[in-house]
Amino acid sequence: LAGHVSDSSDRPGPLAGLRLLRPGDTIDWIDVRGDRHVFRVRSVARYPRAGGLPAAVFRADGPRLLRVITCAGRAAGPGGSYHYRDNLVVTAQEAR
């Protein structure tokens, strides 16, 4: 799952709070049937955007994981512009 950390006016976006998560925290997910799923955060990592995300982020084997990805490392540019240097990846596993 990927989403914005801010909008085009630099206001907080839907994933602005992602940077606050730590291992052990939980993410609640309500599916289309209305069933609640609870995921426990296993890791929070930052990767330089210039290098792309490691292949392991997209692996399809092993335990079923939820990965939530947004931007991090805000950097100011000329004329009030900005960009993000990093991607923030939160990995969580469904709690059973």
CSV table of N, CA and C in Angstrom, one decimal:
chain,number,residue,atom,x,y,z
A,1,LEU,N,0.9,-1.2,0.0
A,1,LEU,CA,0.0,0.0,0.0
A,1,LEU,C,0.9,1.2,0.0
A,2,ALA,N,0.7,2.1,-0.9
A,2,ALA,CA,1.5,3.3,-1.0
A,2,ALA,C,0.6,4.6,-1.0
A,3,GLY,N,1.1,5.6,-0.4
A,3,GLY,CA,0.3,6.9,-0.4
A,3,GLY,C,1.1,8.1,-0.1
A,4,HIS,N,0.5,9.2,-0.2
A,4,HIS,CA,1.2,10.5,0.0
A,4,HIS,C,1.4,10.8,1.5
A,5,VAL,N,2.6,11.4,1.8
A,5,VAL,CA,2.9,12.0,3.1
A,5,VAL,C,2.4,13.4,3.2
A,6,SER,N,2.3,14.1,2.1
A,6,SER,CA,1.8,15.5,2.0
A,6,SER,C,1.0,15.7,0.7
A,7,ASP,N,0.3,16.8,0.7
A,7,ASP,CA,-0.4,17.1,-0.6
A,7,ASP,C,0.4,18.2,-1.3
A,8,SER,N,-0.1,18.6,-2.5
A,8,SER,CA,0.6,19.6,-3.3
A,8,SER,C,0.8,20.9,-2.7
A,9,SER,N,0.0,21.2,-1.6
A,9,SER,CA,0.1,22.5,-0.9
A,9,SER,C,1.0,22.3,0.4
A,10,ASP,N,1.6,21.1,0.5
A,10,ASP,CA,2.5,20.8,1.7
A,10,ASP,C,1.7,20.6,3.0
A,11,ARG,N,0.4,20.3,2.9
A,11,ARG,CA,-0.3,19.9,4.1
A,11,ARG,C,-0.2,18.4,4.3
A,12,PRO,N,-0.4,18.0,5.6
A,12,PRO,CA,-0.2,16.5,5.8
A,12,PRO,C,-1.2,15.7,4.9
A,13,GLY,N,-0.6,14.7,4.4
A,13,GLY,CA,-1.4,13.7,3.5
A,13,GLY,C,-1.9,12.6,4.3
A,14,PRO,N,-2.5,11.6,3.7
A,14,PRO,CA,-3.1,10.5,4.4
A,14,PRO,C,-2.1,9.6,5.2
A,15,LEU,N,-0.8,9.6,4.8
A,15,LEU,CA,0.2,8.7,5.5
A,15,LEU,C,1.2,9.6,6.3
A,16,ALA,N,0.8,10.8,6.6
A,16,ALA,CA,1.7,11.7,7.4
A,16,ALA,C,2.1,11.1,8.7
A,17,GLY,N,1.2,10.3,9.3
A,17,GLY,CA,1.5,9.7,10.7
A,17,GLY,C,2.3,8.5,10.6
A,18,LEU,N,2.6,8.0,9.4
A,18,LEU,CA,3.3,6.7,9.3
A,18,LEU,C,4.7,6.8,10.0
A,19,ARG,N,5.3,7.9,9.9
A,19,ARG,CA,6.7,8.1,10.5
A,19,ARG,C,6.7,7.9,12.1
A,20,LEU,N,5.5,7.9,12.7
A,20,LEU,CA,5.4,7.8,14.1
A,20,LEU,C,5.3,6.3,14.6
A,21,LEU,N,5.1,5.4,13.6
A,21,LEU,CA,5.0,4.0,14.0
A,21,LEU,C,6.3,3.4,14.4
A,22,ARG,N,6.3,2.4,15.3
A,22,ARG,CA,7.5,1.7,15.8
A,22,ARG,C,7.2,0.2,15.9
A,23,PRO,N,8.2,-0.6,15.8
A,23,PRO,CA,7.9,-2.1,16.0
A,23,PRO,C,7.1,-2.3,17.2
A,24,GLY,N,6.1,-3.2,17.1
A,24,GLY,CA,5.2,-3.5,18.2
A,24,GLY,C,3.9,-2.8,18.1
A,25,ASP,N,3.8,-1.6,17.4
A,25,ASP,CA,2.6,-0.9,17.2
A,25,ASP,C,1.7,-1.7,16.3
A,26,THR,N,0.4,-1.3,16.3
A,26,THR,CA,-0.6,-2.1,15.5
A,26,THR,C,-1.2,-1.1,14.4
A,27,ILE,N,-1.6,-1.8,13.3
A,27,ILE,CA,-2.3,-1.1,12.2
A,27,ILE,C,-3.6,-1.9,12.1
A,28,ASP,N,-4.8,-1.2,12.2
A,28,ASP,CA,-6.1,-1.9,12.0
A,28,ASP,C,-6.5,-1.7,10.6
A,29,TRP,N,-7.1,-2.7,10.0
A,29,TRP,CA,-7.5,-2.8,8.6
A,29,TRP,C,-8.9,-3.3,8.6
A,30,ILE,N,-9.9,-2.6,8.0
A,30,ILE,CA,-11.2,-3.1,7.8
A,30,ILE,C,-11.4,-3.5,6.4
A,31,ASP,N,-11.7,-4.7,6.1
A,31,ASP,CA,-11.8,-5.1,4.7
A,31,ASP,C,-13.2,-4.8,4.2
A,32,VAL,N,-13.4,-5.2,2.9
A,32,VAL,CA,-14.7,-4.8,2.2
A,32,VAL,C,-15.9,-5.5,2.8
A,33,ARG,N,-15.7,-6.6,3.6
A,33,ARG,CA,-16.8,-7.2,4.3
A,33,ARG,C,-17.1,-6.6,5.6
A,34,GLY,N,-16.2,-5.7,6.0
A,34,GLY,CA,-16.3,-5.1,7.4
A,34,GLY,C,-15.6,-5.9,8.4
A,35,ASP,N,-14.8,-6.9,8.1
A,35,ASP,CA,-14.0,-7.7,9.0
A,35,ASP,C,-12.8,-6.9,9.4
A,36,ARG,N,-12.5,-6.9,10.7
A,36,ARG,CA,-11.3,-6.1,11.2
A,36,ARG,C,-10.1,-7.1,11.2
A,37,HIS,N,-8.9,-6.6,10.7
A,37,HIS,CA,-7.7,-7.3,10.7
A,37,HIS,C,-6.7,-6.4,11.5
A,38,VAL,N,-5.9,-7.0,12.4
A,38,VAL,CA,-4.9,-6.3,13.1
A,38,VAL,C,-3.5,-6.7,12.7
A,39,PHE,N,-2.7,-5.8,12.3
A,39,PHE,CA,-1.3,-6.1,11.9
A,39,PHE,C,-0.4,-5.5,12.9
A,40,ARG,N,0.7,-6.2,13.3
A,40,ARG,CA,1.7,-5.7,14.2
A,40,ARG,C,2.9,-5.3,13.4
A,41,VAL,N,3.4,-4.1,13.7
A,41,VAL,CA,4.5,-3.6,13.0
A,41,VAL,C,5.8,-4.4,13.4
A,42,ARG,N,6.5,-4.9,12.3
A,42,ARG,CA,7.7,-5.6,12.5
A,42,ARG,C,8.9,-4.7,12.3
A,43,SER,N,8.8,-3.8,11.4
A,43,SER,CA,10.0,-3.0,11.1
A,43,SER,C,9.6,-1.7,10.4
A,44,VAL,N,10.4,-0.7,10.6
A,44,VAL,CA,10.2,0.6,10.0
A,44,VAL,C,11.6,1.0,9.4
A,45,ALA,N,11.7,1.2,8.1
A,45,ALA,CA,12.9,1.4,7.4
A,45,ALA,C,12.8,2.5,6.4
A,46,ARG,N,14.0,3.2,6.2
A,46,ARG,CA,14.1,4.3,5.2
A,46,ARG,C,15.1,3.9,4.1
A,47,TYR,N,14.7,4.1,2.9
A,47,TYR,CA,15.6,3.8,1.7
A,47,TYR,C,15.7,5.1,0.9
A,48,PRO,N,16.9,5.4,0.5
A,48,PRO,CA,17.1,6.5,-0.5
A,48,PRO,C,16.3,6.3,-1.7
A,49,ARG,N,15.6,7.3,-2.2
A,49,ARG,CA,14.8,7.2,-3.4
A,49,ARG,C,15.6,7.0,-4.6
A,50,ALA,N,16.8,7.6,-4.6
A,50,ALA,CA,17.7,7.5,-5.7
A,50,ALA,C,18.1,6.0,-6.0
A,51,GLY,N,18.1,5.1,-5.0
A,51,GLY,CA,18.5,3.7,-5.2
A,51,GLY,C,17.3,2.8,-5.4
A,52,GLY,N,16.1,3.3,-5.3
A,52,GLY,CA,14.9,2.5,-5.4
A,52,GLY,C,14.7,1.6,-4.2
A,53,LEU,N,13.6,0.9,-4.2
A,53,LEU,CA,13.3,0.0,-3.1
A,53,LEU,C,14.0,-1.3,-3.3
A,54,PRO,N,14.5,-2.0,-2.3
A,54,PRO,CA,15.1,-3.3,-2.4
A,54,PRO,C,14.0,-4.3,-2.9
A,55,ALA,N,14.4,-5.3,-3.6
A,55,ALA,CA,13.5,-6.4,-4.1
A,55,ALA,C,12.8,-7.1,-3.0
A,56,ALA,N,13.4,-7.2,-1.8
A,56,ALA,CA,12.8,-7.8,-0.7
A,56,ALA,C,11.5,-7.2,-0.3
A,57,VAL,N,11.3,-5.9,-0.5
A,57,VAL,CA,10.1,-5.2,-0.2
A,57,VAL,C,8.9,-5.8,-1.0
A,58,PHE,N,9.2,-6.4,-2.2
A,58,PHE,CA,8.1,-6.9,-3.0
A,58,PHE,C,8.1,-8.4,-3.1
A,59,ARG,N,8.8,-9.1,-2.2
A,59,ARG,CA,8.8,-10.6,-2.2
A,59,ARG,C,7.4,-11.1,-2.0
A,60,ALA,N,7.2,-12.3,-2.6
A,60,ALA,CA,5.8,-12.9,-2.5
A,60,ALA,C,5.9,-14.3,-1.7
A,61,ASP,N,7.0,-14.6,-1.2
A,61,ASP,CA,7.1,-15.9,-0.4
A,61,ASP,C,7.2,-15.5,1.1
A,62,GLY,N,7.2,-16.5,1.9
A,62,GLY,CA,7.2,-16.3,3.4
A,62,GLY,C,5.9,-15.8,3.9
A,63,PRO,N,5.9,-15.3,5.1
A,63,PRO,CA,4.6,-14.9,5.8
A,63,PRO,C,3.9,-13.8,5.0
A,64,ARG,N,2.6,-13.7,5.1
A,64,ARG,CA,1.8,-12.7,4.5
A,64,ARG,C,2.1,-11.4,5.3
A,65,LEU,N,2.5,-10.3,4.6
A,65,LEU,CA,2.9,-9.1,5.2
A,65,LEU,C,2.1,-7.9,4.6
A,66,LEU,N,1.9,-6.9,5.4
A,66,LEU,CA,1.4,-5.6,4.9
A,66,LEU,C,2.6,-4.7,4.9
A,67,ARG,N,2.8,-4.0,3.7
A,67,ARG,CA,3.9,-3.0,3.6
A,67,ARG,C,3.2,-1.7,3.3
A,68,VAL,N,3.5,-0.7,4.0
A,68,VAL,CA,2.9,0.6,3.8
A,68,VAL,C,4.1,1.6,3.5
A,69,ILE,N,4.0,2.2,2.3
A,69,ILE,CA,5.1,3.0,1.8
A,69,ILE,C,4.7,4.5,1.6
A,70,THR,N,5.6,5.4,2.0
A,70,THR,CA,5.4,6.8,1.7
A,70,THR,C,6.7,7.5,1.6
A,71,CYS,N,6.7,8.8,1.5
A,71,CYS,CA,8.0,9.5,1.3
A,71,CYS,C,8.5,10.0,2.7
A,72,ALA,N,9.8,10.3,2.8
A,72,ALA,CA,10.4,10.8,4.0
A,72,ALA,C,11.6,11.6,3.6
A,73,GLY,N,12.1,12.4,4.5
A,73,GLY,CA,13.3,13.1,4.3
A,73,GLY,C,13.1,14.4,3.4
A,74,ARG,N,12.1,15.2,3.9
A,74,ARG,CA,11.7,16.4,3.1
A,74,ARG,C,13.0,17.3,2.9
A,75,ALA,N,13.2,17.8,1.7
A,75,ALA,CA,14.3,18.7,1.4
A,75,ALA,C,13.7,19.9,0.6
A,76,ALA,N,14.1,21.1,1.1
A,76,ALA,CA,13.6,22.3,0.5
A,76,ALA,C,14.4,22.5,-0.8
A,77,GLY,N,13.7,23.1,-1.8
A,77,GLY,CA,14.3,23.4,-3.1
A,77,GLY,C,14.1,24.9,-3.3
A,78,PRO,N,14.5,25.4,-4.5
A,78,PRO,CA,14.4,26.8,-4.8
A,78,PRO,C,13.0,27.3,-4.9
A,79,GLY,N,12.8,28.5,-4.5
A,79,GLY,CA,11.5,29.1,-4.7
A,79,GLY,C,10.4,28.5,-3.9
A,80,GLY,N,10.7,27.9,-2.8
A,80,GLY,CA,9.7,27.3,-1.9
A,80,GLY,C,9.3,25.9,-2.3
A,81,SER,N,9.9,25.3,-3.3
A,81,SER,CA,9.6,24.0,-3.7
A,81,SER,C,10.2,23.0,-2.7
A,82,TYR,N,9.8,21.7,-2.8
A,82,TYR,CA,10.4,20.7,-2.0
A,82,TYR,C,10.3,19.4,-2.7
A,83,HIS,N,11.1,18.4,-2.2
A,83,HIS,CA,11.0,17.1,-2.6
A,83,HIS,C,11.4,16.2,-1.4
A,84,TYR,N,11.3,14.9,-1.6
A,84,TYR,CA,11.6,13.9,-0.6
A,84,TYR,C,12.8,13.0,-1.1
A,85,ARG,N,13.7,12.9,-0.2
A,85,ARG,CA,15.0,12.1,-0.5
A,85,ARG,C,14.8,10.6,-0.3
A,86,ASP,N,13.9,10.2,0.6
A,86,ASP,CA,13.8,8.8,1.0
A,86,ASP,C,12.4,8.3,0.8
A,87,ASN,N,12.3,7.0,0.8
A,87,ASN,CA,11.0,6.2,1.0
A,87,ASN,C,11.0,5.6,2.4
A,88,LEU,N,9.8,5.7,3.1
A,88,LEU,CA,9.6,5.1,4.4
A,88,LEU,C,8.8,3.8,4.1
A,89,VAL,N,9.3,2.7,4.6
A,89,VAL,CA,8.5,1.4,4.5
A,89,VAL,C,8.3,0.8,5.8
A,90,VAL,N,7.0,0.7,6.1
A,90,VAL,CA,6.6,0.0,7.4
A,90,VAL,C,6.1,-1.4,7.0
A,91,THR,N,6.7,-2.4,7.7
A,91,THR,CA,6.3,-3.8,7.4
A,91,THR,C,5.6,-4.3,8.6
A,92,ALA,N,4.4,-4.9,8.4
A,92,ALA,CA,3.6,-5.4,9.5
A,92,ALA,C,3.1,-6.8,9.1
A,93,GLN,N,2.9,-7.6,10.1
A,93,GLN,CA,2.3,-9.0,10.0
A,93,GLN,C,1.0,-9.1,10.7
A,94,GLU,N,0.1,-9.8,10.1
A,94,GLU,CA,-1.2,-9.9,10.7
A,94,GLU,C,-1.1,-10.7,12.1
A,95,ALA,N,-1.6,-10.1,13.1
A,95,ALA,CA,-1.6,-10.7,14.5
A,95,ALA,C,-2.6,-11.8,14.5
A,96,ARG,N,-2.3,-12.9,15.0
A,96,ARG,CA,-3.2,-14.0,15.1
A,96,ARG,C,-3.6,-14.3,16.6
